[in-house]
Amino acid sequence: MLNDPRSHGLWEKTAPPAPAAPPLQGVATADAVIIGGGYTGLSSALHLAEAGKHVVLLEAVDFGFGGAGRNVGLINGGMWVMPDDLPGVLGSVYGERVLALLGEAPLVVRGLIEKHEIACELETGGTLHCAVGAEGFKELEERQRQWSMRGAPVRLLDARETAARLGSSAYAGALFDPRAGTLQPLAYARGLAHAAQKAGVELHGESRVESCERAGNGWRVATAQGSVTAPWVIVATDAYSTGPFASVREEQVHLPYFNFATAPLGDNLRHSILPGREGCWDTREILSSFRMDKAGRLVFGSVGALRNTGLAVHRAWAQRSLKRIFPQLGEIGFEAEWYGKIGMTTDAVPRFHRFADGIVGFSGYNGRGIAPGTVFGQTLARLVLGEMSEQDLPLPLTEPTAQRFRAVKEAWYEAGAQVAHFAGERF
């Protein structure tokens, strides 16, 4: 996409093609218009269409173009925030409600993949949150305690078992979540698009929304070449929002995140590194993540942007870090490299917005897009269908509020990650 191999990297090279979706032309009507072709928008569209609604989905570029097609591919439960902290941020009712929904969200993703036979390299071996030193292990002990109190089947592993699962003795332990896993993120987005189209959703790519105006009892959503009128509009553009819903972008700080992918590893290395195919990330503030794809490529990522001097700095750091974590790799090169933007809210918690009567959306996934995006999309479909009210939602209603000094913070994150990696910060 964008004629840039660093926009979607390995995922674009290995994903099945997206469904045909010509730009919107002319005038149309629908039961619901969905703006955005990522996980939230596609999940909403699919669930609404399966309930018999006529849905038109407008995507500015192509399905999975934003964070959905650039992320690591970890199907995580919950959020970054500690479970006990969420009720303090959202209140006891919403805090426990969103924990229950997101804790089981990876299983919803699995169910959709199985139901619609989506070819997206699904791995169901769980995830490992890896402890860096004693402080990292202490953090994971607390996470395990808080999740276990809520019935989650997470398990704390000691250094020995962690080493056996990773093929590395670099970490002091890990928190294992058997509900979670990995997938090919762009393939999953495109698979949802195929399933939605098969269910009757009218899909349109290259259809950037330019305006959204009241039209009788509904809304007229217009692109450069056409318009759709409907009583409901779902805004699912998240951190890549522009146009009439740019306020969603403005309430989030963009945190750049890159990934490098090796060539497929040989059989010996594939049997010694992540033999169970778990997805992994660590407890460092500037974290690292790693996982295998179906062909045996090791995908390794961290905070930073692969542009200007950042490209050489982050590439060299990634090579050094992989040699430290997995000495058996020896000298390693990369087959693909790419980066995207994680939208971060002020409290690392997602948002629910009602922009006007009949215009709603979730946003602000803070690096946890696959499972939350899928279940939040399903939730928005239930709201439109009248199966639940706003009071039943997992998040309270809030107004989009622009973050102060957003551009300064974004520049700081990009530069800070580059400085840390140049200085040789250990994994």
PDB file of N, CA, C and O in Angstrom, residues 21-85:
ATOM      1  N   ALA A  21     -13.627  -3.873  -4.007  1.00  0.00           N
ATOM      2  CA  ALA A  21     -14.463  -2.876  -3.339  1.00  0.00           C
ATOM      3  C   ALA A  21     -14.269  -1.536  -4.030  1.00  0.00           C
ATOM      4  O   ALA A  21     -13.449  -0.718  -3.602  1.00  0.00           O
ATOM      5  N   PRO A  22     -14.991  -1.272  -5.108  1.00  0.00           N
ATOM      6  CA  PRO A  22     -14.800  -0.037  -5.864  1.00  0.00           C
ATOM      7  C   PRO A  22     -15.190   1.191  -5.049  1.00  0.00           C
ATOM      8  O   PRO A  22     -15.971   1.096  -4.096  1.00  0.00           O
ATOM      9  N   PRO A  23     -14.644   2.359  -5.392  1.00  0.00           N
ATOM     10  CA  PRO A  23     -15.022   3.577  -4.681  1.00  0.00           C
ATOM     11  C   PRO A  23     -16.520   3.835  -4.779  1.00  0.00           C
ATOM     12  O   PRO A  23     -17.171   3.469  -5.766  1.00  0.00           O
ATOM     13  N   LEU A  24     -17.059   4.457  -3.747  1.00  0.00           N
ATOM     14  CA  LEU A  24     -18.470   4.827  -3.738  1.00  0.00           C
ATOM     15  C   LEU A  24     -18.750   5.832  -4.847  1.00  0.00           C
ATOM     16  O   LEU A  24     -18.019   6.817  -4.998  1.00  0.00           O
ATOM     17  N   GLN A  25     -19.812   5.592  -5.599  1.00  0.00           N
ATOM     18  CA  GLN A  25     -20.249   6.532  -6.623  1.00  0.00           C
ATOM     19  C   GLN A  25     -21.761   6.650  -6.565  1.00  0.00           C
ATOM     20  O   GLN A  25     -22.470   5.658  -6.356  1.00  0.00           O
ATOM     21  N   GLY A  26     -22.263   7.864  -6.730  1.00  0.00           N
ATOM     22  CA  GLY A  26     -23.698   8.073  -6.750  1.00  0.00           C
ATOM     23  C   GLY A  26     -24.291   8.184  -5.359  1.00  0.00           C
ATOM     24  O   GLY A  26     -23.594   8.332  -4.359  1.00  0.00           O
ATOM     25  N   VAL A  27     -25.607   8.095  -5.313  1.00  0.00           N
ATOM     26  CA  VAL A  27     -26.365   8.296  -4.076  1.00  0.00           C
ATOM     27  C   VAL A  27     -26.967   6.972  -3.628  1.00  0.00           C
ATOM     28  O   VAL A  27     -27.533   6.228  -4.442  1.00  0.00           O
ATOM     29  N   ALA A  28     -26.862   6.681  -2.350  1.00  0.00           N
ATOM     30  CA  ALA A  28     -27.374   5.414  -1.814  1.00  0.00           C
ATOM     31  C   ALA A  28     -28.002   5.642  -0.444  1.00  0.00           C
ATOM     32  O   ALA A  28     -27.795   6.675   0.197  1.00  0.00           O
ATOM     33  N   THR A  29     -28.753   4.659   0.008  1.00  0.00           N
ATOM     34  CA  THR A  29     -29.307   4.651   1.363  1.00  0.00           C
ATOM     35  C   THR A  29     -28.964   3.330   2.028  1.00  0.00           C
ATOM     36  O   THR A  29     -28.672   2.339   1.357  1.00  0.00           O
ATOM     37  N   ALA A  30     -28.984   3.325   3.354  1.00  0.00           N
ATOM     38  CA  ALA A  30     -28.646   2.108   4.102  1.00  0.00           C
ATOM     39  C   ALA A  30     -29.261   2.198   5.492  1.00  0.00           C
ATOM     40  O   ALA A  30     -29.771   3.248   5.907  1.00  0.00           O
ATOM     41  N   ASP A  31     -29.191   1.080   6.208  1.00  0.00           N
ATOM     42  CA  ASP A  31     -29.583   1.079   7.624  1.00  0.00           C
ATOM     43  C   ASP A  31     -28.471   1.641   8.492  1.00  0.00           C
ATOM     44  O   ASP A  31     -28.725   2.206   9.553  1.00  0.00           O
ATOM     45  N   ALA A  32     -27.234   1.464   8.034  1.00  0.00           N
ATOM     46  CA  ALA A  32     -26.094   1.975   8.788  1.00  0.00           C
ATOM     47  C   ALA A  32     -24.937   2.225   7.831  1.00  0.00           C
ATOM     48  O   ALA A  32     -24.716   1.452   6.890  1.00  0.00           O
ATOM     49  N   VAL A  33     -24.210   3.321   8.078  1.00  0.00           N
ATOM     50  CA  VAL A  33     -22.977   3.618   7.365  1.00  0.00           C
ATOM     51  C   VAL A  33     -21.829   3.440   8.348  1.00  0.00           C
ATOM     52  O   VAL A  33     -21.884   3.967   9.467  1.00  0.00           O
ATOM     53  N   ILE A  34     -20.832   2.711   7.938  1.00  0.00           N
ATOM     54  CA  ILE A  34     -19.655   2.515   8.786  1.00  0.00           C
ATOM     55  C   ILE A  34     -18.470   3.179   8.113  1.00  0.00           C
ATOM     56  O   ILE A  34     -18.207   2.957   6.925  1.00  0.00           O
ATOM     57  N   ILE A  35     -17.754   4.005   8.874  1.00  0.00           N
ATOM     58  CA  ILE A  35     -16.596   4.722   8.365  1.00  0.00           C
ATOM     59  C   ILE A  35     -15.349   4.069   8.947  1.00  0.00           C
ATOM     60  O   ILE A  35     -15.100   4.134  10.147  1.00  0.00           O
ATOM     61  N   GLY A  36     -14.575   3.407   8.095  1.00  0.00           N
ATOM     62  CA  GLY A  36     -13.355   2.759   8.551  1.00  0.00           C
ATOM     63  C   GLY A  36     -13.382   1.260   8.346  1.00  0.00           C
ATOM     64  O   GLY A  36     -14.309   0.581   8.818  1.00  0.00           O
ATOM     65  N   GLY A  37     -12.361   0.734   7.674  1.00  0.00           N
ATOM     66  CA  GLY A  37     -12.293  -0.694   7.360  1.00  0.00           C
ATOM     67  C   GLY A  37     -11.217  -1.426   8.128  1.00  0.00           C
ATOM     68  O   GLY A  37     -10.488  -2.243   7.563  1.00  0.00           O
ATOM     69  N   GLY A  38     -11.127  -1.154   9.433  1.00  0.00           N
ATOM     70  CA  GLY A  38     -10.273  -1.933  10.318  1.00  0.00           C
ATOM     71  C   GLY A  38     -11.096  -2.947  11.074  1.00  0.00           C
ATOM     72  O   GLY A  38     -12.224  -3.288  10.683  1.00  0.00           O
ATOM     73  N   TYR A  39     -10.572  -3.443  12.177  1.00  0.00           N
ATOM     74  CA  TYR A  39     -11.273  -4.502  12.912  1.00  0.00           C
ATOM     75  C   TYR A  39     -12.633  -4.051  13.439  1.00  0.00           C
ATOM     76  O   TYR A  39     -13.619  -4.786  13.340  1.00  0.00           O
ATOM     77  N   THR A  40     -12.699  -2.857  14.008  1.00  0.00           N
ATOM     78  CA  THR A  40     -13.964  -2.399  14.588  1.00  0.00           C
ATOM     79  C   THR A  40     -15.022  -2.224  13.517  1.00  0.00           C
ATOM     80  O   THR A  40     -16.157  -2.709  13.657  1.00  0.00           O
ATOM     81  N   GLY A  41     -14.676  -1.523  12.445  1.00  0.00           N
ATOM     82  CA  GLY A  41     -15.650  -1.287  11.395  1.00  0.00           C
ATOM     83  C   GLY A  41     -16.103  -2.559  10.712  1.00  0.00           C
ATOM     84  O   GLY A  41     -17.298  -2.763  10.468  1.00  0.00           O
ATOM     85  N   LEU A  42     -15.167  -3.451  10.415  1.00  0.00           N
ATOM     86  CA  LEU A  42     -15.518  -4.695   9.722  1.00  0.00           C
ATOM     87  C   LEU A  42     -16.326  -5.620  10.622  1.00  0.00           C
ATOM     88  O   LEU A  42     -17.252  -6.294  10.162  1.00  0.00           O
ATOM     89  N   SER A  43     -15.968  -5.675  11.916  1.00  0.00           N
ATOM     90  CA  SER A  43     -16.741  -6.495  12.845  1.00  0.00           C
ATOM     91  C   SER A  43     -18.159  -5.963  12.984  1.00  0.00           C
ATOM     92  O   SER A  43     -19.135  -6.729  12.975  1.00  0.00           O
ATOM     93  N   SER A  44     -18.305  -4.647  13.113  1.00  0.00           N
ATOM     94  CA  SER A  44     -19.641  -4.046  13.181  1.00  0.00           C
ATOM     95  C   SER A  44     -20.447  -4.380  11.937  1.00  0.00           C
ATOM     96  O   SER A  44     -21.616  -4.793  12.023  1.00  0.00           O
ATOM     97  N   ALA A  45     -19.831  -4.192  10.771  1.00  0.00           N
ATOM     98  CA  ALA A  45     -20.527  -4.447   9.515  1.00  0.00           C
ATOM     99  C   ALA A  45     -20.976  -5.901   9.407  1.00  0.00           C
ATOM    100  O   ALA A  45     -22.120  -6.189   9.028  1.00  0.00           O
ATOM    101  N   LEU A  46     -20.085  -6.806   9.735  1.00  0.00           N
ATOM    102  CA  LEU A  46     -20.402  -8.228   9.640  1.00  0.00           C
ATOM    103  C   LEU A  46     -21.569  -8.598  10.553  1.00  0.00           C
ATOM    104  O   LEU A  46     -22.523  -9.270  10.123  1.00  0.00           O
ATOM    105  N   HIS A  47     -21.507  -8.158  11.802  1.00  0.00           N
ATOM    106  CA  HIS A  47     -22.570  -8.523  12.741  1.00  0.00           C
ATOM    107  C   HIS A  47     -23.902  -7.872  12.388  1.00  0.00           C
ATOM    108  O   HIS A  47     -24.969  -8.491  12.564  1.00  0.00           O
ATOM    109  N   LEU A  48     -23.876  -6.653  11.881  1.00  0.00           N
ATOM    110  CA  LEU A  48     -25.125  -6.011  11.460  1.00  0.00           C
ATOM    111  C   LEU A  48     -25.721  -6.717  10.249  1.00  0.00           C
ATOM    112  O   LEU A  48     -26.942  -6.950  10.182  1.00  0.00           O
ATOM    113  N   ALA A  49     -24.891  -7.057   9.284  1.00  0.00           N
ATOM    114  CA  ALA A  49     -25.390  -7.730   8.088  1.00  0.00           C
ATOM    115  C   ALA A  49     -25.962  -9.099   8.422  1.00  0.00           C
ATOM    116  O   ALA A  49     -26.986  -9.508   7.855  1.00  0.00           O
ATOM    117  N   GLU A  50     -25.307  -9.810   9.332  1.00  0.00           N
ATOM    118  CA  GLU A  50     -25.832 -11.123   9.730  1.00  0.00           C
ATOM    119  C   GLU A  50     -27.172 -11.008  10.432  1.00  0.00           C
ATOM    120  O   GLU A  50     -27.944 -11.973  10.467  1.00  0.00           O
ATOM    121  N   ALA A  51     -27.468  -9.826  10.974  1.00  0.00           N
ATOM    122  CA  ALA A  51     -28.770  -9.588  11.608  1.00  0.00           C
ATOM    123  C   ALA A  51     -29.792  -9.044  10.620  1.00  0.00           C
ATOM    124  O   ALA A  51     -30.909  -8.688  11.018  1.00  0.00           O
ATOM    125  N   GLY A  52     -29.419  -8.959   9.347  1.00  0.00           N
ATOM    126  CA  GLY A  52     -30.366  -8.554   8.317  1.00  0.00           C
ATOM    127  C   GLY A  52     -30.356  -7.089   7.943  1.00  0.00           C
ATOM    128  O   GLY A  52     -31.219  -6.642   7.182  1.00  0.00           O
ATOM    129  N   LYS A  53     -29.387  -6.324   8.428  1.00  0.00           N
ATOM    130  CA  LYS A  53     -29.325  -4.901   8.127  1.00  0.00           C
ATOM    131  C   LYS A  53     -28.541  -4.645   6.833  1.00  0.00           C
ATOM    132  O   LYS A  53     -27.593  -5.353   6.516  1.00  0.00           O
ATOM    133  N   HIS A  54     -28.972  -3.598   6.121  1.00  0.00           N
ATOM    134  CA  HIS A  54     -28.243  -3.166   4.926  1.00  0.00           C
ATOM    135  C   HIS A  54     -27.171  -2.187   5.365  1.00  0.00           C
ATOM    136  O   HIS A  54     -27.469  -1.100   5.880  1.00  0.00           O
ATOM    137  N   VAL A  55     -25.918  -2.557   5.143  1.00  0.00           N
ATOM    138  CA  VAL A  55     -24.779  -1.797   5.640  1.00  0.00           C
ATOM    139  C   VAL A  55     -23.894  -1.367   4.482  1.00  0.00           C
ATOM    140  O   VAL A  55     -23.587  -2.166   3.586  1.00  0.00           O
ATOM    141  N   VAL A  56     -23.460  -0.113   4.523  1.00  0.00           N
ATOM    142  CA  VAL A  56     -22.456   0.387   3.594  1.00  0.00           C
ATOM    143  C   VAL A  56     -21.224   0.763   4.409  1.00  0.00           C
ATOM    144  O   VAL A  56     -21.313   1.520   5.373  1.00  0.00           O
ATOM    145  N   LEU A  57     -20.066   0.215   4.025  1.00  0.00           N
ATOM    146  CA  LEU A  57     -18.813   0.511   4.720  1.00  0.00           C
ATOM    147  C   LEU A  57     -17.900   1.297   3.792  1.00  0.00           C
ATOM    148  O   LEU A  57     -17.635   0.879   2.664  1.00  0.00           O
ATOM    149  N   LEU A  58     -17.414   2.434   4.305  1.00  0.00           N
ATOM    150  CA  LEU A  58     -16.540   3.317   3.531  1.00  0.00           C
ATOM    151  C   LEU A  58     -15.143   3.308   4.137  1.00  0.00           C
ATOM    152  O   LEU A  58     -14.964   3.661   5.310  1.00  0.00           O
ATOM    153  N   GLU A  59     -14.167   2.900   3.348  1.00  0.00           N
ATOM    154  CA  GLU A  59     -12.764   2.865   3.782  1.00  0.00           C
ATOM    155  C   GLU A  59     -11.972   3.849   2.935  1.00  0.00           C
ATOM    156  O   GLU A  59     -12.069   3.839   1.701  1.00  0.00           O
ATOM    157  N   ALA A  60     -11.172   4.694   3.592  1.00  0.00           N
ATOM    158  CA  ALA A  60     -10.445   5.746   2.886  1.00  0.00           C
ATOM    159  C   ALA A  60      -9.395   5.204   1.929  1.00  0.00           C
ATOM    160  O   ALA A  60      -9.144   5.787   0.876  1.00  0.00           O
ATOM    161  N   VAL A  61      -8.758   4.089   2.273  1.00  0.00           N
ATOM    162  CA  VAL A  61      -7.686   3.539   1.431  1.00  0.00           C
ATOM    163  C   VAL A  61      -8.021   2.099   1.071  1.00  0.00           C
ATOM    164  O   VAL A  61      -8.568   1.813   0.016  1.00  0.00           O
ATOM    165  N   ASP A  62      -7.681   1.163   1.950  1.00  0.00           N
ATOM    166  CA  ASP A  62      -7.971  -0.254   1.715  1.00  0.00           C
ATOM    167  C   ASP A  62      -8.147  -0.921   3.073  1.00  0.00           C
ATOM    168  O   ASP A  62      -7.703  -0.399   4.093  1.00  0.00           O
ATOM    169  N   PHE A  63      -8.776  -2.070   3.097  1.00  0.00           N
ATOM    170  CA  PHE A  63      -9.108  -2.745   4.351  1.00  0.00           C
ATOM    171  C   PHE A  63      -7.836  -3.153   5.098  1.00  0.00           C
ATOM    172  O   PHE A  63      -6.941  -3.773   4.535  1.00  0.00           O
ATOM    173  N   GLY A  64      -7.774  -2.758   6.376  1.00  0.00           N
ATOM    174  CA  GLY A  64      -6.586  -3.021   7.168  1.00  0.00           C
ATOM    175  C   GLY A  64      -5.485  -2.009   6.962  1.00  0.00           C
ATOM    176  O   GLY A  64      -4.358  -2.228   7.434  1.00  0.00           O
ATOM    177  N   PHE A  65      -5.767  -0.883   6.299  1.00  0.00           N
ATOM    178  CA  PHE A  65      -4.722   0.091   6.001  1.00  0.00           C
ATOM    179  C   PHE A  65      -4.090   0.685   7.258  1.00  0.00           C
ATOM    180  O   PHE A  65      -2.882   0.894   7.310  1.00  0.00           O
ATOM    181  N   GLY A  66      -4.879   0.963   8.278  1.00  0.00           N
ATOM    182  CA  GLY A  66      -4.364   1.605   9.487  1.00  0.00           C
ATOM    183  C   GLY A  66      -3.647   0.621  10.387  1.00  0.00           C
ATOM    184  O   GLY A  66      -2.895  -0.252   9.936  1.00  0.00           O
ATOM    185  N   GLY A  67      -3.894   0.736  11.682  1.00  0.00           N
ATOM    186  CA  GLY A  67      -3.232  -0.146  12.633  1.00  0.00           C
ATOM    187  C   GLY A  67      -3.552  -1.607  12.428  1.00  0.00           C
ATOM    188  O   GLY A  67      -2.759  -2.486  12.787  1.00  0.00           O
ATOM    189  N   ALA A  68      -4.712  -1.910  11.823  1.00  0.00           N
ATOM    190  CA  ALA A  68      -5.119  -3.303  11.636  1.00  0.00           C
ATOM    191  C   ALA A  68      -4.164  -4.074  10.739  1.00  0.00           C
ATOM    192  O   ALA A  68      -4.041  -5.295  10.870  1.00  0.00           O
ATOM    193  N   GLY A  69      -3.489  -3.394   9.824  1.00  0.00           N
ATOM    194  CA  GLY A  69      -2.604  -4.103   8.913  1.00  0.00           C
ATOM    195  C   GLY A  69      -1.139  -3.952   9.214  1.00  0.00           C
ATOM    196  O   GLY A  69      -0.294  -4.418   8.434  1.00  0.00           O
ATOM    197  N   ARG A  70      -0.792  -3.314  10.352  1.00  0.00           N
ATOM    198  CA  ARG A  70       0.618  -3.025  10.634  1.00  0.00           C
ATOM    199  C   ARG A  70       1.091  -3.564  11.974  1.00  0.00           C
ATOM    200  O   ARG A  70       2.271  -3.501  12.281  1.00  0.00           O
ATOM    201  N   ASN A  71       0.191  -4.051  12.803  1.00  0.00           N
ATOM    202  CA  ASN A  71       0.553  -4.412  14.176  1.00  0.00           C
ATOM    203  C   ASN A  71       1.295  -5.739  14.256  1.00  0.00           C
ATOM    204  O   ASN A  71       1.499  -6.426  13.257  1.00  0.00           O
ATOM    205  N   VAL A  72       1.674  -6.106  15.468  1.00  0.00           N
ATOM    206  CA  VAL A  72       2.479  -7.311  15.695  1.00  0.00           C
ATOM    207  C   VAL A  72       1.683  -8.584  15.430  1.00  0.00           C
ATOM    208  O   VAL A  72       2.239  -9.589  14.977  1.00  0.00           O
ATOM    209  N   GLY A  73       0.399  -8.556  15.718  1.00  0.00           N
ATOM    210  CA  GLY A  73      -0.425  -9.742  15.534  1.00  0.00           C
ATOM    211  C   GLY A  73      -0.678 -10.518  16.800  1.00  0.00           C
ATOM    212  O   GLY A  73      -1.004 -11.712  16.758  1.00  0.00           O
ATOM    213  N   LEU A  74      -0.551  -9.871  17.971  1.00  0.00           N
ATOM    214  CA  LEU A  74      -0.840 -10.520  19.246  1.00  0.00           C
ATOM    215  C   LEU A  74      -2.329 -10.379  19.568  1.00  0.00           C
ATOM    216  O   LEU A  74      -2.854  -9.266  19.589  1.00  0.00           O
ATOM    217  N   ILE A  75      -2.988 -11.498  19.836  1.00  0.00           N
ATOM    218  CA  ILE A  75      -4.408 -11.478  20.209  1.00  0.00           C
ATOM    219  C   ILE A  75      -4.475 -11.475  21.737  1.00  0.00           C
ATOM    220  O   ILE A  75      -4.622 -12.520  22.376  1.00  0.00           O
ATOM    221  N   ASN A  76      -4.351 -10.317  22.325  1.00  0.00           N
ATOM    222  CA  ASN A  76      -4.286 -10.211  23.783  1.00  0.00           C
ATOM    223  C   ASN A  76      -5.656  -9.979  24.409  1.00  0.00           C
ATOM    224  O   ASN A  76      -6.527  -9.351  23.804  1.00  0.00           O
ATOM    225  N   GLY A  77      -5.800 -10.443  25.649  1.00  0.00           N
ATOM    226  CA  GLY A  77      -6.960 -10.103  26.451  1.00  0.00           C
ATOM    227  C   GLY A  77      -6.645  -8.906  27.334  1.00  0.00           C
ATOM    228  O   GLY A  77      -5.489  -8.665  27.689  1.00  0.00           O
ATOM    229  N   GLY A  78      -7.665  -8.136  27.711  1.00  0.00           N
ATOM    230  CA  GLY A  78      -7.457  -7.013  28.610  1.00  0.00           C
ATOM    231  C   GLY A  78      -6.768  -5.843  27.939  1.00  0.00           C
ATOM    232  O   GLY A  78      -6.644  -5.768  26.721  1.00  0.00           O
ATOM    233  N   MET A  79      -6.300  -4.906  28.778  1.00  0.00           N
ATOM    234  CA  MET A  79      -5.604  -3.722  28.309  1.00  0.00           C
ATOM    235  C   MET A  79      -4.250  -3.647  28.999  1.00  0.00           C
ATOM    236  O   MET A  79      -3.902  -4.487  29.816  1.00  0.00           O
ATOM    237  N   TRP A  80      -3.455  -2.586  28.669  1.00  0.00           N
ATOM    238  CA  TRP A  80      -2.179  -2.384  29.339  1.00  0.00           C
ATOM    239  C   TRP A  80      -2.387  -2.095  30.819  1.00  0.00           C
ATOM    240  O   TRP A  80      -1.570  -2.465  31.658  1.00  0.00           O
ATOM    241  N   VAL A  81      -3.463  -1.408  31.145  1.00  0.00           N
ATOM    242  CA  VAL A  81      -3.716  -0.998  32.522  1.00  0.00           C
ATOM    243  C   VAL A  81      -3.897  -2.232  33.401  1.00  0.00           C
ATOM    244  O   VAL A  81      -4.515  -3.217  32.995  1.00  0.00           O
ATOM    245  N   MET A  82      -3.353  -2.189  34.612  1.00  0.00           N
ATOM    246  CA  MET A  82      -3.558  -3.278  35.564  1.00  0.00           C
ATOM    247  C   MET A  82      -5.059  -3.467  35.818  1.00  0.00           C
ATOM    248  O   MET A  82      -5.806  -2.481  35.932  1.00  0.00           O
ATOM    249  N   PRO A  83      -5.544  -4.707  35.941  1.00  0.00           N
ATOM    250  CA  PRO A  83      -6.976  -4.932  36.138  1.00  0.00           C
ATOM    251  C   PRO A  83      -7.574  -4.140  37.299  1.00  0.00           C
ATOM    252  O   PRO A  83      -8.661  -3.561  37.158  1.00  0.00           O
ATOM    253  N   ASP A  84      -6.890  -4.100  38.436  1.00  0.00           N
ATOM    254  CA  ASP A  84      -7.449  -3.381  39.585  1.00  0.00           C
ATOM    255  C   ASP A  84      -7.501  -1.880  39.372  1.00  0.00           C
ATOM    256  O   ASP A  84      -8.239  -1.179  40.081  1.00  0.00           O
ATOM    257  N   ASP A  85      -6.722  -1.373  38.418  1.00  0.00           N
ATOM    258  CA  ASP A  85      -6.713   0.074  38.176  1.00  0.00           C
ATOM    259  C   ASP A  85      -7.891   0.526  37.316  1.00  0.00           C
ATOM    260  O   ASP A  85      -8.294   1.691  37.382  1.00  0.00           O
TER     261      ASP A  85
END
